[in-house]
Coordinates of C-alpha atoms in Angstrom, one line a residue:
X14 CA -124.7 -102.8 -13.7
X15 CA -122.4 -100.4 -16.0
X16 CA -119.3 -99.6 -14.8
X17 CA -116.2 -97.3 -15.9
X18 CA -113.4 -98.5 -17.4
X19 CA -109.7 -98.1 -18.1
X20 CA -108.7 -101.2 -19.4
X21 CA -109.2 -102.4 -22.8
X22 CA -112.1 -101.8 -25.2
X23 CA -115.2 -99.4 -23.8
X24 CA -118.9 -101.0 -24.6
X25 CA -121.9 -99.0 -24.2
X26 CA -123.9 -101.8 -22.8
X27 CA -120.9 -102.7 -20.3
X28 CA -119.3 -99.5 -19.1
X29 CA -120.3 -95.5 -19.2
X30 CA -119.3 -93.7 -21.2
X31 CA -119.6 -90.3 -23.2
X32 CA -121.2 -90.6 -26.6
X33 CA -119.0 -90.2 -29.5
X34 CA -121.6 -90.4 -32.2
X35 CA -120.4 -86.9 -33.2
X36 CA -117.0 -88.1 -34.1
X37 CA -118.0 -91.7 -35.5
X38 CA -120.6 -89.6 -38.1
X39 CA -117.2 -88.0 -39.4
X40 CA -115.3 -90.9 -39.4
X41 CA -118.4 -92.4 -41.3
X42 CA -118.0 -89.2 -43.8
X43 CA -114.8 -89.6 -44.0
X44 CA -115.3 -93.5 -44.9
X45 CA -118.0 -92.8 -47.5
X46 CA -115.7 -90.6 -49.4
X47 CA -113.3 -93.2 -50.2
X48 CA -110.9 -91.7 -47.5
X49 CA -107.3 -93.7 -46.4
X50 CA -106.1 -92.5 -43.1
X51 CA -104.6 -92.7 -39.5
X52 CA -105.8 -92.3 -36.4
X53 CA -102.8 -91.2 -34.0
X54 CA -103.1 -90.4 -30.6
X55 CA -101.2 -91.2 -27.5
X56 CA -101.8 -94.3 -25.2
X57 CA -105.2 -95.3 -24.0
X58 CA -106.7 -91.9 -25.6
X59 CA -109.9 -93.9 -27.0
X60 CA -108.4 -95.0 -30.3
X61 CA -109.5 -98.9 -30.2
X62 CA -112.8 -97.9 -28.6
X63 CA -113.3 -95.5 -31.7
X64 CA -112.3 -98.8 -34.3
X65 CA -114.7 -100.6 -32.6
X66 CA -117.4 -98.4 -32.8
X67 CA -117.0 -96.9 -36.3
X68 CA -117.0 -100.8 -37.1
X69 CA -120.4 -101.7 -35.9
X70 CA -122.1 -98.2 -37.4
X71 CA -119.9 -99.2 -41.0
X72 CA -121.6 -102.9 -40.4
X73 CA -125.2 -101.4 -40.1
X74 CA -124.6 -99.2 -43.0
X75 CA -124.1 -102.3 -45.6
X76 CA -120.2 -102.4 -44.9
X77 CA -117.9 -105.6 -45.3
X78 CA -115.1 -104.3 -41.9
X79 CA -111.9 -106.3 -41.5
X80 CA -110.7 -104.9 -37.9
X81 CA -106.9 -106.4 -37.2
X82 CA -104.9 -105.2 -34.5
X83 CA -100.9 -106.1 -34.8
X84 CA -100.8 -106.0 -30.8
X85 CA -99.2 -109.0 -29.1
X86 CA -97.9 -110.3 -32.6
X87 CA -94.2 -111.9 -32.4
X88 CA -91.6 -110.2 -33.9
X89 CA -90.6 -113.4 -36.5
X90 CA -94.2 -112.7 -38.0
X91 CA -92.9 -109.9 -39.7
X92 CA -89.2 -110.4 -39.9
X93 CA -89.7 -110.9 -43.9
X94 CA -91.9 -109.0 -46.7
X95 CA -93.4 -112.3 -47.7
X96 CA -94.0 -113.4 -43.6
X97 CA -95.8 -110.1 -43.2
X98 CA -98.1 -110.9 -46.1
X99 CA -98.8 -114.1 -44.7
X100 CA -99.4 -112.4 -41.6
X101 CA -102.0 -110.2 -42.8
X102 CA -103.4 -112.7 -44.8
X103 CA -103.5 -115.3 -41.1
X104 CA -105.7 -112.2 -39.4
X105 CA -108.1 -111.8 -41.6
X106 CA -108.8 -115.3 -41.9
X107 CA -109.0 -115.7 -37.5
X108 CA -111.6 -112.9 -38.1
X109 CA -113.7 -114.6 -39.9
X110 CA -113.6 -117.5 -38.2
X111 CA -114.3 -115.9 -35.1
X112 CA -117.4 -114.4 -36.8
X113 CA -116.1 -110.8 -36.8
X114 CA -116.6 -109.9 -40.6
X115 CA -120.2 -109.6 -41.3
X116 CA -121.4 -109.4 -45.1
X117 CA -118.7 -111.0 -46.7
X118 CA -119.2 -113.5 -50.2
X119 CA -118.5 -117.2 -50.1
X120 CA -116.3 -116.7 -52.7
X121 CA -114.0 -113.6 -50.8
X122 CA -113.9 -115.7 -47.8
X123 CA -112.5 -119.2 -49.5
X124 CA -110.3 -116.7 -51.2
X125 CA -109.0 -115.9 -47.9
X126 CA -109.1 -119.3 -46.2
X127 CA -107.5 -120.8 -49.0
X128 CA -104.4 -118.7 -49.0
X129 CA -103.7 -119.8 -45.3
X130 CA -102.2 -123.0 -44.2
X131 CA -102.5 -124.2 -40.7
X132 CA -98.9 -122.3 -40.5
X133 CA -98.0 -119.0 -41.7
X134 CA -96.1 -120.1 -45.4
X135 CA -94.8 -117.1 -46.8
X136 CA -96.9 -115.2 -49.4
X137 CA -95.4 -112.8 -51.9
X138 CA -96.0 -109.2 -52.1
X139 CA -98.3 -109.3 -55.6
X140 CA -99.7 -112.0 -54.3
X141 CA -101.3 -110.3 -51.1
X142 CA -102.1 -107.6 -53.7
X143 CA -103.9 -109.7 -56.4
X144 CA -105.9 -111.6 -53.0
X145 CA -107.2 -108.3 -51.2
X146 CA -108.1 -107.0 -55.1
X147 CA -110.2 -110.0 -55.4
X148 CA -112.0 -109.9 -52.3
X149 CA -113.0 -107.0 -52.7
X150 CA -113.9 -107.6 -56.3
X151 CA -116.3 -110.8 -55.6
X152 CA -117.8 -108.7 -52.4
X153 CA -121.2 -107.4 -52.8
X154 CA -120.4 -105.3 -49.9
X155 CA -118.1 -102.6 -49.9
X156 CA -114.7 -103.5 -47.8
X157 CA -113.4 -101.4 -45.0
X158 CA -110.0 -102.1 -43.5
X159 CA -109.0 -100.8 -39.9
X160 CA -105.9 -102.3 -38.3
X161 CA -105.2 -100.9 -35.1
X162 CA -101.6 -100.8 -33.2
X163 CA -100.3 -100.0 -37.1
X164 CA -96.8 -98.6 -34.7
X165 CA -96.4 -102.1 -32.7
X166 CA -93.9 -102.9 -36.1
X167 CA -93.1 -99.3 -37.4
X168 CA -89.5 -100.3 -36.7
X169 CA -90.1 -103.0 -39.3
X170 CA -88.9 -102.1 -43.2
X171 CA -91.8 -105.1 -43.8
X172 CA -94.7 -102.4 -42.4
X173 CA -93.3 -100.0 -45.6
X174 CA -93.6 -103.0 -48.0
X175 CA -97.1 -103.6 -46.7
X176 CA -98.1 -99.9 -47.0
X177 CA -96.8 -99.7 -50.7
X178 CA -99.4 -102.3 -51.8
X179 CA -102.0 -100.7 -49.9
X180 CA -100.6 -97.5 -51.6
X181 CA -100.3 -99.2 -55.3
X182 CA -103.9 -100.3 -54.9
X183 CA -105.4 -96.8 -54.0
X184 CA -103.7 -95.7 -56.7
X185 CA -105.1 -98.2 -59.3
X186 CA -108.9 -98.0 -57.7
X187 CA -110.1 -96.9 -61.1
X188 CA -108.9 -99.6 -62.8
X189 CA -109.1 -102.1 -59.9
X190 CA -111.3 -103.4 -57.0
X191 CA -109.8 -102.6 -53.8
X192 CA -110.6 -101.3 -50.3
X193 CA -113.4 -98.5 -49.9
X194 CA -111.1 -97.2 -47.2
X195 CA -108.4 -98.0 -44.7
X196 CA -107.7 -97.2 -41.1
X197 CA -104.9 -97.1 -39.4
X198 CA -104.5 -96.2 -35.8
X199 CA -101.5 -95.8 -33.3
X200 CA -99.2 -93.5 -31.2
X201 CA -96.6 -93.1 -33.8
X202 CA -97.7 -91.0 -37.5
X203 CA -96.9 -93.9 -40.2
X204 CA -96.1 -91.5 -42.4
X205 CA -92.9 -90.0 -40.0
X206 CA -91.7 -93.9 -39.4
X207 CA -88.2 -92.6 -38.0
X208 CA -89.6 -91.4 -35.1
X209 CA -90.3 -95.2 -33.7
X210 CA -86.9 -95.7 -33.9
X211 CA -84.3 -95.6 -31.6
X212 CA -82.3 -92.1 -31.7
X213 CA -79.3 -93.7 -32.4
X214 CA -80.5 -94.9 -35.3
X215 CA -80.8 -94.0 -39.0
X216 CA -83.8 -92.6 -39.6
X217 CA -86.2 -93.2 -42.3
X218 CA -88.9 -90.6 -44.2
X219 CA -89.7 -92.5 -47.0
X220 CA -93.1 -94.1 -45.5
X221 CA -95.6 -94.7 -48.8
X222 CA -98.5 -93.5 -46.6
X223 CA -98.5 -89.8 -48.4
X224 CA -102.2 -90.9 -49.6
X225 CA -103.5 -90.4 -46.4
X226 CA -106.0 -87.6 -45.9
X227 CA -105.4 -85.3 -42.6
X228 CA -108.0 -87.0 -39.5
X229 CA -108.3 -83.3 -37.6
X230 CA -110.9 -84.7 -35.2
X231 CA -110.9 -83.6 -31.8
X232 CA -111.0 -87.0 -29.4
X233 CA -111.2 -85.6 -26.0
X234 CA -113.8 -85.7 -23.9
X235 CA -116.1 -82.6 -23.8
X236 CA -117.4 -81.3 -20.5
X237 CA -121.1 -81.7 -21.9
X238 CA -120.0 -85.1 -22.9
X239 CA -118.6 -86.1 -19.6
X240 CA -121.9 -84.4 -17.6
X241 CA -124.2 -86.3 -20.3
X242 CA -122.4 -89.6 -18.7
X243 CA -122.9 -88.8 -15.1
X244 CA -126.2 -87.9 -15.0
X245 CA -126.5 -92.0 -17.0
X246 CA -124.6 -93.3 -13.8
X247 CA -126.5 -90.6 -11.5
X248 CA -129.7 -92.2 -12.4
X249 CA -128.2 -95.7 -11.3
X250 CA -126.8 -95.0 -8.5
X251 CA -128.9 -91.8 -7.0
X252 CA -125.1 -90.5 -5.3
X253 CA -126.8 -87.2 -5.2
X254 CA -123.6 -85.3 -6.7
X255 CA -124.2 -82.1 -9.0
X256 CA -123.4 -83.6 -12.3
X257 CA -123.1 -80.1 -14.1
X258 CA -120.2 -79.2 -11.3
X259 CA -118.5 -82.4 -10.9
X260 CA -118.6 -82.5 -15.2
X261 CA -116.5 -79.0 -15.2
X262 CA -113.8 -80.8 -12.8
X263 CA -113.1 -83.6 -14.5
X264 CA -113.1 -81.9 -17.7
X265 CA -110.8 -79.4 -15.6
X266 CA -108.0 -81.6 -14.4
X267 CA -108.0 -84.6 -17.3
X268 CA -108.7 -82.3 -20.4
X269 CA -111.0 -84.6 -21.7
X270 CA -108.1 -87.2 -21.5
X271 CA -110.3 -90.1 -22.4
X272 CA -108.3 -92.3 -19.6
X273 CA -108.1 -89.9 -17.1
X274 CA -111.7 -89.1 -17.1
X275 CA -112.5 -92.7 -16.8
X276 CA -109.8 -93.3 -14.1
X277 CA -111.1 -89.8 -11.6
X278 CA -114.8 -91.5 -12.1
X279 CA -113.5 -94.8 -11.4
X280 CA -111.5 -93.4 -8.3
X281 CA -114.5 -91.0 -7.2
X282 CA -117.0 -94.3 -7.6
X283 CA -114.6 -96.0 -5.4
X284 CA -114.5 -93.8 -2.8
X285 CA -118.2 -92.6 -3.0
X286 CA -117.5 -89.2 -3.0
X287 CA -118.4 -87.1 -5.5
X288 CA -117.6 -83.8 -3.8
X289 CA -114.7 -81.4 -4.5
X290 CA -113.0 -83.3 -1.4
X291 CA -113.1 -86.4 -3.5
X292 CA -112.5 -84.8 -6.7
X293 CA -109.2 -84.0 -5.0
X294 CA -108.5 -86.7 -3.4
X295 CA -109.1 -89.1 -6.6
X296 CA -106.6 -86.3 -7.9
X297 CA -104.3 -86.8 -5.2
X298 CA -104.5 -90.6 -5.8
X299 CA -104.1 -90.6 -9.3
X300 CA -101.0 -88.8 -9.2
X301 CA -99.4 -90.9 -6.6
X302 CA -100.2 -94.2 -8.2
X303 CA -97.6 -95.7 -11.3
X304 CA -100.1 -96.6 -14.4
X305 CA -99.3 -97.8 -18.4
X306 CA -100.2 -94.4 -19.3
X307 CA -98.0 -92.2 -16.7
X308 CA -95.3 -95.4 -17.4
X309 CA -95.3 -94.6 -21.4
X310 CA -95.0 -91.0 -21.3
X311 CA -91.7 -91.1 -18.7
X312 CA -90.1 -93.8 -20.8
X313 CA -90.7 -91.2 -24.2
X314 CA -89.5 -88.3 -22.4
X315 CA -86.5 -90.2 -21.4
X316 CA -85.1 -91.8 -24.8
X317 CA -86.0 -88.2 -26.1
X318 CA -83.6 -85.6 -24.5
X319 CA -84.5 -82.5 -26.6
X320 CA -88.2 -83.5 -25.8
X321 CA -87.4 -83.6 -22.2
X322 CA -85.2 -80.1 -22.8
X323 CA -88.0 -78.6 -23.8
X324 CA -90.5 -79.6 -21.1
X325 CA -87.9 -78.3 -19.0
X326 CA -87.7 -75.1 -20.0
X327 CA -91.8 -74.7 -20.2
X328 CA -92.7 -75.9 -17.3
X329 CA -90.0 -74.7 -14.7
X330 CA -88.9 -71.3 -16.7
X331 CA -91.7 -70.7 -19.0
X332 CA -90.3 -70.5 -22.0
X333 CA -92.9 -71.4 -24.5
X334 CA -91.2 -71.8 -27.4
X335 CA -93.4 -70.3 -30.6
X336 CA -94.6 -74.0 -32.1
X337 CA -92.6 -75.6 -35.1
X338 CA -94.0 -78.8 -36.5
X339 CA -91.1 -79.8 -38.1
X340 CA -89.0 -80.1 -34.6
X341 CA -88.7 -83.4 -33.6
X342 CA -89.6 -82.7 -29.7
X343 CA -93.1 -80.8 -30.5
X344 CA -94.1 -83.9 -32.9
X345 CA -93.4 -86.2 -30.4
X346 CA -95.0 -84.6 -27.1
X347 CA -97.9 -84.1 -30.0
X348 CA -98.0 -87.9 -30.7
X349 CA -97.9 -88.6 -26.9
X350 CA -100.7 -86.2 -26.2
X351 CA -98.4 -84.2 -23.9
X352 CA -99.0 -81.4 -25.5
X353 CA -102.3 -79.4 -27.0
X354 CA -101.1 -77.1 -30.1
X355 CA -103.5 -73.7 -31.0
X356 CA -102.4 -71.0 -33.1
X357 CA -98.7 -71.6 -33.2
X358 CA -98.5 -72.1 -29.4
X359 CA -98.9 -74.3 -27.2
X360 CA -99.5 -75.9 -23.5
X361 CA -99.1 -79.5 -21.8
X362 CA -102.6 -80.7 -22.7
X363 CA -103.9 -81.5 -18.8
X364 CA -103.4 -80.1 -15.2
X365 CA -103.0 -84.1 -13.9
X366 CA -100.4 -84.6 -17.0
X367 CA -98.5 -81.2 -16.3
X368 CA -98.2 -82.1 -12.4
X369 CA -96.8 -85.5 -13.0
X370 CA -94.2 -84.0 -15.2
X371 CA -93.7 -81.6 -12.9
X372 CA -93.1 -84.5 -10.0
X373 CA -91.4 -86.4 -12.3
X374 CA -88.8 -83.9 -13.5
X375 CA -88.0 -82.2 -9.5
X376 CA -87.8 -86.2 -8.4
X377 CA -83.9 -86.1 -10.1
X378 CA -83.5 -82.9 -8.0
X379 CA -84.2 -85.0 -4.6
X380 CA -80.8 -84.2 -3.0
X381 CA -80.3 -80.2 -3.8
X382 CA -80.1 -78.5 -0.3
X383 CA -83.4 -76.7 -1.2
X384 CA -85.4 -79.7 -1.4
X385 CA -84.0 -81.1 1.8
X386 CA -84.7 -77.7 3.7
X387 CA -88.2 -78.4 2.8
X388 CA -88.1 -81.7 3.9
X389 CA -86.4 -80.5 7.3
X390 CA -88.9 -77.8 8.0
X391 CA -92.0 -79.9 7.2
X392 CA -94.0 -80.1 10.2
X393 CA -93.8 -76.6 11.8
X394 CA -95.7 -75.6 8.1
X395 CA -98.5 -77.6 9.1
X396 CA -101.2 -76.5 12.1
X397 CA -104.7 -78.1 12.1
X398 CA -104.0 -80.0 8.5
X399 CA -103.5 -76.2 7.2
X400 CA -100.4 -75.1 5.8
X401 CA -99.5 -71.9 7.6
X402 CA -98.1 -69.9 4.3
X403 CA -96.7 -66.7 6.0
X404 CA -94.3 -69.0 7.4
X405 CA -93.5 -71.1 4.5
X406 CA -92.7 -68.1 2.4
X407 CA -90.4 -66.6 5.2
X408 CA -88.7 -69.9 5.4
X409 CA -88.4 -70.4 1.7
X410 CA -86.5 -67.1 1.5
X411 CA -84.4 -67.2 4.5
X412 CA -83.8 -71.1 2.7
X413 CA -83.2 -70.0 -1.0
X414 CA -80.8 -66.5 -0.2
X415 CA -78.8 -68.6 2.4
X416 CA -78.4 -71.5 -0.6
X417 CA -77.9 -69.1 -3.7
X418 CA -76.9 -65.4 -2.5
X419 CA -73.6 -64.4 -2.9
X420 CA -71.2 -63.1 0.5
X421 CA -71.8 -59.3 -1.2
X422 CA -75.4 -59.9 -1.3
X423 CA -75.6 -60.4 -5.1
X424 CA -77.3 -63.3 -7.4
X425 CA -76.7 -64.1 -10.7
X426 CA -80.4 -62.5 -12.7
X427 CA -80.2 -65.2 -15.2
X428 CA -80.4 -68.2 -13.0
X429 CA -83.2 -66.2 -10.7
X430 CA -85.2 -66.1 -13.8
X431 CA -84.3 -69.4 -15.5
X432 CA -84.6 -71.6 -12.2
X433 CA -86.6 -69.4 -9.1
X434 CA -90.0 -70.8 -9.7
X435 CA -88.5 -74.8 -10.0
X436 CA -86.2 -73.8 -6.5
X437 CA -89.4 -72.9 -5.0
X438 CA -91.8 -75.9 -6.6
X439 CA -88.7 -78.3 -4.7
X440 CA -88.7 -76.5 -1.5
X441 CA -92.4 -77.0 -1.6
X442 CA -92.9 -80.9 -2.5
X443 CA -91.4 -82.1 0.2
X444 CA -94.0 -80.6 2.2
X445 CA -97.1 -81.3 0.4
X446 CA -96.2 -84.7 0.0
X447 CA -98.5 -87.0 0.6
X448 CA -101.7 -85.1 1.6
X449 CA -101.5 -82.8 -1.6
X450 CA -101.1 -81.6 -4.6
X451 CA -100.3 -78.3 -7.0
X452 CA -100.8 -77.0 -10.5
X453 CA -99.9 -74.5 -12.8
X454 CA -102.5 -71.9 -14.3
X455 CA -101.8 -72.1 -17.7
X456 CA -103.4 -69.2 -18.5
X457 CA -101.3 -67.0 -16.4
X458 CA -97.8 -68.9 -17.3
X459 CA -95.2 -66.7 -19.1
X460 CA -91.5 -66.2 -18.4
X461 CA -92.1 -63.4 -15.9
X462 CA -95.3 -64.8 -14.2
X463 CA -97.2 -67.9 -13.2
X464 CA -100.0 -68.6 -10.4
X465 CA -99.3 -71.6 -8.8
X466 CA -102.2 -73.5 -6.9
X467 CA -101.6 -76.0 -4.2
X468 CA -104.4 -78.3 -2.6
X469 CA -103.5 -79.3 0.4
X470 CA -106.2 -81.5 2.3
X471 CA -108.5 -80.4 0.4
X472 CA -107.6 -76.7 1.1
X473 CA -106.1 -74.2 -1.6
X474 CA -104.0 -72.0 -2.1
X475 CA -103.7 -69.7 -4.4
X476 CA -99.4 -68.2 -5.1
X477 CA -98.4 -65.9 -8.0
X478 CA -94.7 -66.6 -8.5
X479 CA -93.1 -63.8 -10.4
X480 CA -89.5 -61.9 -11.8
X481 CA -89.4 -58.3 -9.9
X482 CA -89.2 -55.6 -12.9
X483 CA -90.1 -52.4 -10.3
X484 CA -92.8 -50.9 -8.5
X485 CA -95.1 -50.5 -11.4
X486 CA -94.9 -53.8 -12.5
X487 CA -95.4 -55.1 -9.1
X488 CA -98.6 -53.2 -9.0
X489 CA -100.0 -54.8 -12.1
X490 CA -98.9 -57.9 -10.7
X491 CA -100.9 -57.7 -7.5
X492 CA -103.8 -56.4 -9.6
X493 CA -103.8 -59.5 -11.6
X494 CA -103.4 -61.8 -8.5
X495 CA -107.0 -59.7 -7.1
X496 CA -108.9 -60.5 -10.3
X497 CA -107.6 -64.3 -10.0
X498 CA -108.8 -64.6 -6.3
X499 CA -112.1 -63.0 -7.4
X500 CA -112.2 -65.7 -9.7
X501 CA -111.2 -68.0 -7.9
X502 CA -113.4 -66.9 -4.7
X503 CA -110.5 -66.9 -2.3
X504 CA -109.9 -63.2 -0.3
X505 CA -106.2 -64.4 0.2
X506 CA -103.5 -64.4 -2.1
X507 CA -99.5 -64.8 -1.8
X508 CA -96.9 -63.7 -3.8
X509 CA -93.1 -64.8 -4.1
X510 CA -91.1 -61.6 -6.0
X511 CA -88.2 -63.2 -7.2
X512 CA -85.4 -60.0 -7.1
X513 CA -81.5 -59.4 -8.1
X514 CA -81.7 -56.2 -6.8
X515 CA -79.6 -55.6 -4.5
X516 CA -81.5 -52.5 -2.4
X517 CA -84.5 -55.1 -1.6
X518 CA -84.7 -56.3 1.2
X519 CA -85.2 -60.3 1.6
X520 CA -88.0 -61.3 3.6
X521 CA -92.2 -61.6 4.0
X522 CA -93.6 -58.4 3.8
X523 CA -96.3 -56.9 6.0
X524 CA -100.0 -58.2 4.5
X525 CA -101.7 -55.3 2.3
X526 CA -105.7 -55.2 2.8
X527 CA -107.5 -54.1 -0.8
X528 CA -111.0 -54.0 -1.3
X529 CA -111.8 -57.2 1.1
X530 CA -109.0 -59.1 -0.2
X531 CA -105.8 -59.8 1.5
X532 CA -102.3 -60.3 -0.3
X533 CA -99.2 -62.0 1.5
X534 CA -95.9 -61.0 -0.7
X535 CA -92.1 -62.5 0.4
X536 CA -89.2 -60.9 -1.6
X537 CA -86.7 -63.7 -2.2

């Protein structure tokens, strides 16, 4: 029987998964046309799946496909132009002895074989040229070349040698056989090879891959997509969940994050429980478990320090900064699938992703005295595995104005707007820790409001977190916290006013009934 996967390469007849015929019949376009490009996307986002498939639909379609991969390859493989060549030349031969290069001539494959010794010699640059010419010349077939993990040697000047022949023989296809089309997929953009290096380093921008056409295709995981692939596994296993619903979730929390989706099926399998309970607890799971994915993106953010700057000030101030591709930190949290980029703005690409960060980022803020309040006050938050939130706003603001006010009463405006919301995200995970989670609506985030949403044993609720700018403003705010319950479906809402001003009183407020709804507001 089928199951769902995480690791390695998907296979329809092995594992479910959504159908991406929509995106190979581009790819296939794309290929027909005579088209060089590269697939970049961060880790695990579907990218080797994707070679694979477009690799048996090019096969049935009268294509000669030589997939590499330069994953797991020793360094001293590529240390020189002429070991790289060899290299190249060493892969295609071990796929065609493996059998993985269907159509291909007698005469392109003792072209190949012949050129490889039982060792790797060293093969000159025209000579790798005039070989991969060839084969394609004596092939009936047309030849397709996908190498996947193209960044694993981006550090390497070799990779820039390599991708000048490639280059030279695009250029001279008029004149001279050579590839229908090449494929190139990894994290890092070829054609920017100074981002793989180290930032200490000098960087490089004269990558040979400017014949590359553009590969806008959209690889996450569509809701439709994702309920077309649990109603396959509904009819297997008869769980009796409502595919539609739990489909809107995962497409909800992972963003059609290829391995996220796979890993809240995977956990919701597990646990049998295909519920909203266990869609938040495979949630809750998810974010307190360590994973290659979660691993990758931490170790980026931290060799990057204007990347992590810049998270910084998104998520915990919400400054969205209007979107530049030529700054180093948007390309990068763009290659790492961090971020999702729309009309010259843009937002961290899924709720699990942005929560991690979030953890992630307060976790070096452990020891402030407003985390450790939290921690201290824990249990009298916490009645029949409810948080009671009256009380953990009044505490939070006795907390925070005992912390940060000044004897007269005063408090800096710039550090309530810059660093409020993250002083009350530390106060609260302490509390939550371990039976619950919270988000950020993304819609909603700006620097003077955001709607925060914590699930706590499975329960929710729903906090708009904003900067006081007077009565009328307050007003609006409250009316956009109603029309967010209404959606929502909650009749309770609670507010945190962050306020410099000095004639306001800190403290919860008395609750304020409106048209069946009820709103809970503490001025901090």
């Amino acid at each position: 029987m089928k199951t769902f996967n995480t690791t390695g390469t998907c296979r329809p007849d092995a594992h479910y998964m959504v159908d991406i015929s929509e995106r190979l019949d581009i790819i296939r376009k794309m290929v027909a046309r005579g088209d060089y490009f590269c697939i970049n996307r961060g880790r695990q986002y579907g990218k080797t799946t994707t070679l694979n498939a477009i690799k048996n639909t090019l096969e049935g379609e009268g294509y000669t496909v030589f997939a590499l991969s330069f994953e797991d390859l020793g360094q001293s493989l590529f240390s020189t132009d002429e070991k790289f060549c060899a290299t190249v030349l060493w892969l295609m031969r071990d796929a065609i002895e493996n059998g993985n290069v269907k159509g291909l001539s007698d005469q392109s494959r003792t072209l190949i074989t012949a050129a490889v010794d039982d060792g790797i010699r060293p093969v000159e640059t025209v000579i790798l040229s005039s070989i991969l010419s060839k084969v394609c010349r004596y092939n009936e077939r047309p030849v397709v070349l996908t190498i996947d993990e193209i960044d694993k040697v981006s550090d390497n000047n070799c990779l820039i040698s390599f991708l000048g022949i490639l280059r030279k023989l695009f250029l001279d296809r008029p004149n001279k056989p050579t590839f229908r089309s090449v494929i190139l997929a990894g994290v890092y953009d070829v054609k920017n090879l100074k981002l793989k290096l180290r930032p200490e380093e000098q960087r490089h921008y004269n990558s040979p891959w400017n014949i590359a056409v553009p590969f806008n295709v959209d690889m996450s995981l569509s809701e439709a997509g994702i309920r077309d692939m649990l109603e396959e596994y509904e009819a297997d296993h008869h769980s009796g969940m409502d595919t539609v619903r739990v489909a809107a979730w995962i497409r909800e929390y992972s963003g059609g994050y290829p391995f996220i989706v796979s890993r809240l099926c995977m956990q919701m399998d597990a646990q049998d429980d295909w519920s909203h309970a266990g869609m938040l607890n495979a949630v809750k799971v998810i974010l307190n478990e360590r994973n290659t994915l979660f691993d990758d993106m931490i170790k980026q953010i931290e060799q990057f320090a204007d990347l992590k700057s810049m998270l910084k000030d998104y998520l915990f101030a919400g400054e969205t900064r209007k979107y530049n591709p030529d700054n180093q930190a948007f390309q990068l949290a763009e290659q790492f699938n961090i971020i999702n980029t729309d009309n010259g703005s843009f937002a961290i690409s899924c709720r699990i992703i942005e929560t991690r960060l979030y953890e992630y980022l307060m976790a070096e803020e452990k020891d402030s005295d407003i985390y450790s309040a939290g921690a201290i006050e824990k249990a009298s938050f916490v009645r029949n595995n409810r948080l009671d939130m009256p009380l953990l706003l009044q505490k939070f603001a006795e907390h925070f104005n005992e912390i940060f006010r000044t004897s007269d009463g005063t408090m800096d405006a710039r550090f309530v707007e810059k660093h409020g919301r993250k002083q009350f995200l530390l106060y609260v995970r302490p509390i939550i820790n371990g039976a619950g989670h919270y988000y950020i609506e993304a819609e909603t985030r700006d620097e003077t409001r955001t709607d925060l949403i914590i699930n706590y044993n499975s329960h929710e609720y729903v906090i708009e977190m904003k900067i006081w700018r007077g009565d009328s403003y307050n007003a609006k705010g409250e009316s956009q916290l109603l029309e967010y319950l209404r959606l929502k479906r909650h009749t309770t809402g609670y507010l945190v006013s962050f306020c410099f001003n000095k004639t306001k009183t800190p403290g919860l407020l008395p609750a304020v009934e409106q048209n069946g709804y009820t709103l809970i507001e503490v001025i901090v």
